[in-house]
Amino acid sequence: MAGRGISSVCVYCGSRTGHDPAHAAAASALGHGLASRGHALVYGAGGIGLMNVVADAVIARKGLAIGVIPRHLAELELKHNGLSETVLVDTMHERKQIMFERADAFVVLPGGFGTLDELFEILTWKMLGLHDKPVYVLNSQGYWDPLEELIRQVIGHGFAGPETAALLTFVPDVERLFRALDSHVIETPVQARAHLA
C-alpha cells in the first residue's frame, strides 16, 4: 500500500510581527504555498501578528484555515474571524493537543516564548517516540540561528544524544521548506508494520 503526501500543516509562530518585515513576508509566502498545494493550515486561531499574516494568506488563496483557541483568548477578541473552522477549547493544553492531532507536519516561524513552548513540546514528544511527524524550522533571516546553536550545545555537553539533531530540520527559506514538505511521504500502518517485521 502506498503512502500519502502531507495534507495538513500545523504552523507555530508569533502573535507579533517583529521588527523585520521579512518575517511577515515569509509567513505570507508560506500561507500562499499551503493553499496552492491544498494543504490545510492548522494553527492557534490568532488574528494578530504572524499568526494573522499566515492565515490571511491561506484565506486569500481560498485555502482551508483551521484555528484552535482557548475560550479566554477568544473572549479577548484575539481570534481570527474569517477561518474555515474555529475550535474553541478550555485550556492551552487542549489547544496544543488538538493542533497536534490534526496536523501531518509542523512548521515553526519566528516567534516568542509561546512558539518556543510549542516547538519544544512537540520535539519532546517526538524524542519519546509519541509521534514521527516532520518538524521544520523556517530560519527566516537567521532568526533561529541561536536555537540551532543551543541544540548543538545541549548535544555537545552530553544532555542529549547526537540523534536529537535529526528531530527537526532547519530550512533557510520558504522555497526549500516546500521542497521538503512536497517530498515527504506519510507511511501507512501497513508500511510502518513492515519496518518493524
mmCIF file of C-alpha atoms in Angstrom:
data_model
loop_
_atom_site.group_PDB
_atom_site.id
_atom_site.type_symbol
_atom_site.label_atom_id
_atom_site.label_comp_id
_atom_site.label_asym_id
_atom_site.label_seq_id
_atom_site.Cartn_x
_atom_site.Cartn_y
_atom_site.Cartn_z
ATOM 1 C CA MET A 1 0.000 0.000 0.000
ATOM 2 C CA ALA A 2 1.437 3.380 -0.971
ATOM 3 C CA GLY A 3 1.951 6.206 1.458
ATOM 4 C CA ARG A 4 0.369 9.596 1.079
ATOM 5 C CA GLY A 5 1.573 13.155 0.989
ATOM 6 C CA ILE A 6 1.058 15.773 3.648
ATOM 7 C CA SER A 7 -2.460 17.195 3.783
ATOM 8 C CA SER A 8 -2.322 19.447 6.857
ATOM 9 C CA VAL A 9 0.423 21.572 8.381
ATOM 10 C CA CYS A 10 0.486 22.997 11.892
ATOM 11 C CA VAL A 11 2.212 26.380 11.981
ATOM 12 C CA TYR A 12 3.668 27.781 15.196
ATOM 13 C CA CYS A 13 4.558 31.470 15.064
ATOM 14 C CA GLY A 14 4.459 34.793 16.837
ATOM 15 C CA SER A 15 1.445 36.803 17.934
ATOM 16 C CA ARG A 16 3.557 39.803 16.918
ATOM 17 C CA THR A 17 5.090 40.537 13.535
ATOM 18 C CA GLY A 18 8.500 41.554 14.879
ATOM 19 C CA HIS A 19 10.655 44.406 13.616
ATOM 20 C CA ASP A 20 11.884 42.844 10.368
ATOM 21 C CA PRO A 21 9.222 42.861 7.602
ATOM 22 C CA ALA A 22 10.951 39.846 6.054
ATOM 23 C CA HIS A 23 9.316 37.651 8.703
ATOM 24 C CA ALA A 24 5.807 38.720 7.665
ATOM 25 C CA ALA A 25 6.761 38.244 4.017
ATOM 26 C CA ALA A 26 7.870 34.684 4.768
ATOM 27 C CA ALA A 27 4.652 33.991 6.690
ATOM 28 C CA SER A 28 2.585 35.266 3.767
ATOM 29 C CA ALA A 29 4.545 33.170 1.267
ATOM 30 C CA LEU A 30 4.044 30.134 3.492
ATOM 31 C CA GLY A 31 0.283 30.698 3.621
ATOM 32 C CA HIS A 32 0.025 31.131 -0.147
ATOM 33 C CA GLY A 33 2.064 27.985 -0.703
ATOM 34 C CA LEU A 34 -0.023 25.904 1.690
ATOM 35 C CA ALA A 35 -3.256 26.942 -0.008
ATOM 36 C CA SER A 36 -1.957 26.450 -3.542
ATOM 37 C CA ARG A 37 -0.856 22.914 -2.658
ATOM 38 C CA GLY A 38 -4.132 22.047 -0.968
ATOM 39 C CA HIS A 39 -2.569 21.725 2.496
ATOM 40 C CA ALA A 40 -4.840 22.752 5.353
ATOM 41 C CA LEU A 41 -3.399 25.245 7.816
ATOM 42 C CA VAL A 42 -3.742 24.254 11.471
ATOM 43 C CA TYR A 43 -2.744 26.987 13.896
ATOM 44 C CA GLY A 44 -3.656 28.838 17.078
ATOM 45 C CA ALA A 45 -6.525 30.855 15.520
ATOM 46 C CA GLY A 46 -4.912 34.200 16.259
ATOM 47 C CA GLY A 47 -5.930 37.322 14.382
ATOM 48 C CA ILE A 48 -2.751 39.179 15.312
ATOM 49 C CA GLY A 49 0.926 39.046 14.441
ATOM 50 C CA LEU A 50 2.451 36.449 12.137
ATOM 51 C CA MET A 51 -0.452 34.156 13.041
ATOM 52 C CA ASN A 52 -2.798 36.574 11.310
ATOM 53 C CA VAL A 53 -0.477 37.019 8.324
ATOM 54 C CA VAL A 54 -0.232 33.322 7.523
ATOM 55 C CA ALA A 55 -3.987 32.759 7.985
ATOM 56 C CA ASP A 56 -4.888 35.742 5.793
ATOM 57 C CA ALA A 57 -2.606 34.414 3.066
ATOM 58 C CA VAL A 58 -4.253 30.983 3.165
ATOM 59 C CA ILE A 59 -7.734 32.500 3.062
ATOM 60 C CA ALA A 60 -6.795 34.850 0.203
ATOM 61 C CA ARG A 61 -5.949 31.792 -1.902
ATOM 62 C CA LYS A 62 -9.211 30.039 -0.920
ATOM 63 C CA GLY A 63 -7.357 27.563 1.268
ATOM 64 C CA LEU A 64 -8.519 25.756 4.396
ATOM 65 C CA ALA A 65 -7.592 27.513 7.652
ATOM 66 C CA ILE A 66 -8.334 25.711 10.918
ATOM 67 C CA GLY A 67 -7.796 27.547 14.195
ATOM 68 C CA VAL A 68 -7.745 26.189 17.743
ATOM 69 C CA ILE A 69 -8.031 28.691 20.571
ATOM 70 C CA PRO A 70 -8.896 28.705 24.293
ATOM 71 C CA ARG A 71 -12.136 30.469 25.117
ATOM 72 C CA HIS A 72 -10.442 33.057 27.327
ATOM 73 C CA LEU A 73 -8.310 34.229 24.396
ATOM 74 C CA ALA A 74 -11.291 34.245 22.057
ATOM 75 C CA GLU A 75 -13.174 36.428 24.541
ATOM 76 C CA LEU A 76 -10.305 38.929 24.431
ATOM 77 C CA GLU A 77 -11.046 39.252 20.695
ATOM 78 C CA LEU A 78 -7.663 37.842 19.742
ATOM 79 C CA LYS A 79 -9.074 35.233 17.358
ATOM 80 C CA HIS A 80 -9.285 35.435 13.590
ATOM 81 C CA ASN A 81 -12.898 35.776 12.445
ATOM 82 C CA GLY A 82 -12.519 34.540 8.869
ATOM 83 C CA LEU A 83 -11.337 30.971 9.395
ATOM 84 C CA SER A 84 -12.777 27.894 7.717
ATOM 85 C CA GLU A 85 -13.140 26.275 11.137
ATOM 86 C CA THR A 86 -12.554 27.501 14.680
ATOM 87 C CA VAL A 87 -12.234 25.021 17.541
ATOM 88 C CA LEU A 88 -12.836 26.502 20.996
ATOM 89 C CA VAL A 89 -11.198 24.714 23.922
ATOM 90 C CA ASP A 90 -10.880 25.271 27.659
ATOM 91 C CA THR A 91 -7.114 25.092 28.151
ATOM 92 C CA MET A 92 -3.813 25.718 26.406
ATOM 93 C CA HIS A 93 -3.039 22.010 26.813
ATOM 94 C CA GLU A 94 -6.157 21.069 24.853
ATOM 95 C CA ARG A 95 -5.237 23.592 22.199
ATOM 96 C CA LYS A 96 -1.809 22.064 21.652
ATOM 97 C CA GLN A 97 -3.154 18.505 21.719
ATOM 98 C CA ILE A 98 -5.798 19.179 19.064
ATOM 99 C CA MET A 99 -3.344 21.063 16.877
ATOM 100 C CA PHE A 100 -1.003 18.082 17.132
ATOM 101 C CA GLU A 101 -3.722 15.577 16.283
ATOM 102 C CA ARG A 102 -4.939 17.477 13.228
ATOM 103 C CA ALA A 103 -1.527 18.032 11.650
ATOM 104 C CA ASP A 104 0.660 15.849 9.447
ATOM 105 C CA ALA A 105 3.680 18.139 9.831
ATOM 106 C CA PHE A 106 4.865 21.143 11.841
ATOM 107 C CA VAL A 107 6.427 24.393 10.677
ATOM 108 C CA VAL A 108 7.945 26.877 13.108
ATOM 109 C CA LEU A 109 8.205 30.529 12.074
ATOM 110 C CA PRO A 110 9.808 33.291 14.129
ATOM 111 C CA GLY A 111 8.023 33.835 17.420
ATOM 112 C CA GLY A 112 8.448 34.283 21.151
ATOM 113 C CA PHE A 113 8.040 32.186 24.269
ATOM 114 C CA GLY A 114 4.735 30.628 23.208
ATOM 115 C CA THR A 115 6.275 29.494 19.937
ATOM 116 C CA LEU A 116 9.251 28.019 21.782
ATOM 117 C CA ASP A 117 6.907 26.228 24.185
ATOM 118 C CA GLU A 118 5.035 24.640 21.294
ATOM 119 C CA LEU A 119 8.223 23.652 19.494
ATOM 120 C CA PHE A 120 9.904 22.069 22.500
ATOM 121 C CA GLU A 121 6.794 20.141 23.472
ATOM 122 C CA ILE A 122 6.422 18.644 20.001
ATOM 123 C CA LEU A 123 10.154 17.836 19.932
ATOM 124 C CA THR A 124 9.955 16.150 23.332
ATOM 125 C CA TRP A 125 7.010 14.045 22.185
ATOM 126 C CA LYS A 126 8.986 13.044 19.100
ATOM 127 C CA MET A 127 12.065 12.191 21.171
ATOM 128 C CA LEU A 128 9.886 9.961 23.367
ATOM 129 C CA GLY A 129 8.528 8.138 20.320
ATOM 130 C CA LEU A 130 4.986 9.504 20.637
ATOM 131 C CA HIS A 131 4.977 10.612 17.000
ATOM 132 C CA ASP A 132 7.159 10.663 13.898
ATOM 133 C CA LYS A 133 5.775 13.744 12.162
ATOM 134 C CA PRO A 134 8.295 16.051 10.477
ATOM 135 C CA VAL A 135 9.223 19.301 12.211
ATOM 136 C CA TYR A 136 10.630 22.148 10.114
ATOM 137 C CA VAL A 137 12.062 25.386 11.474
ATOM 138 C CA LEU A 138 11.876 28.221 8.954
ATOM 139 C CA ASN A 139 15.018 30.144 9.797
ATOM 140 C CA SER A 140 13.953 33.426 8.223
ATOM 141 C CA GLN A 141 16.796 35.973 8.246
ATOM 142 C CA GLY A 142 18.772 33.701 10.577
ATOM 143 C CA TYR A 143 16.267 34.308 13.385
ATOM 144 C CA TRP A 144 16.630 30.772 14.735
ATOM 145 C CA ASP A 145 20.441 30.580 14.485
ATOM 146 C CA PRO A 146 20.771 30.795 18.306
ATOM 147 C CA LEU A 147 18.309 27.899 18.672
ATOM 148 C CA GLU A 148 20.352 25.764 16.302
ATOM 149 C CA GLU A 149 23.463 26.618 18.306
ATOM 150 C CA LEU A 150 21.656 25.806 21.576
ATOM 151 C CA ILE A 151 20.757 22.350 20.286
ATOM 152 C CA ARG A 152 24.405 21.757 19.354
ATOM 153 C CA GLN A 153 25.387 22.962 22.836
ATOM 154 C CA VAL A 154 22.973 20.570 24.557
ATOM 155 C CA ILE A 155 24.266 17.658 22.489
ATOM 156 C CA GLY A 156 27.902 18.708 22.904
ATOM 157 C CA HIS A 157 27.582 18.782 26.693
ATOM 158 C CA GLY A 158 26.037 15.332 26.780
ATOM 159 C CA PHE A 159 22.490 16.270 27.795
ATOM 160 C CA ALA A 160 21.053 14.784 24.596
ATOM 161 C CA GLY A 161 22.286 12.207 22.129
ATOM 162 C CA PRO A 162 23.614 13.097 18.666
ATOM 163 C CA GLU A 163 20.439 11.656 17.143
ATOM 164 C CA THR A 164 18.494 14.519 18.738
ATOM 165 C CA ALA A 165 19.631 16.835 15.960
ATOM 166 C CA ALA A 166 17.585 14.803 13.481
ATOM 167 C CA LEU A 167 14.316 15.505 15.316
ATOM 168 C CA LEU A 168 13.898 18.759 13.404
ATOM 169 C CA THR A 169 15.083 20.311 10.166
ATOM 170 C CA PHE A 170 16.185 23.924 9.793
ATOM 171 C CA VAL A 171 15.397 25.438 6.393
ATOM 172 C CA PRO A 172 16.558 28.906 5.299
ATOM 173 C CA ASP A 173 13.610 29.932 3.136
ATOM 174 C CA VAL A 174 10.062 29.074 2.096
ATOM 175 C CA GLU A 175 11.119 27.560 -1.217
ATOM 176 C CA ARG A 176 13.289 24.932 0.446
ATOM 177 C CA LEU A 177 10.639 24.347 3.079
ATOM 178 C CA PHE A 178 8.136 23.374 0.403
ATOM 179 C CA ARG A 179 10.676 21.134 -1.298
ATOM 180 C CA ALA A 180 10.900 19.212 1.961
ATOM 181 C CA LEU A 181 7.134 19.170 2.536
ATOM 182 C CA ASP A 182 6.398 18.138 -1.051
ATOM 183 C CA SER A 183 8.795 15.194 -0.876
ATOM 184 C CA HIS A 184 7.613 13.860 2.486
ATOM 185 C CA VAL A 185 5.611 10.634 2.360
ATOM 186 C CA ILE A 186 3.487 9.535 5.303
ATOM 187 C CA GLU A 187 3.700 5.804 5.778
ATOM 188 C CA THR A 188 0.503 3.817 6.066
ATOM 189 C CA PRO A 189 0.118 1.445 9.044
ATOM 190 C CA VAL A 190 0.955 -1.452 6.711
ATOM 191 C CA GLN A 191 4.260 0.180 5.730
ATOM 192 C CA ALA A 192 5.071 1.006 9.322
ATOM 193 C CA ARG A 193 4.498 -2.614 10.391
ATOM 194 C CA ALA A 194 6.745 -3.814 7.565
ATOM 195 C CA HIS A 195 9.649 -1.832 9.021
ATOM 196 C CA LEU A 196 9.127 -3.496 12.391
ATOM 197 C CA ALA A 197 8.924 -7.031 10.991
#
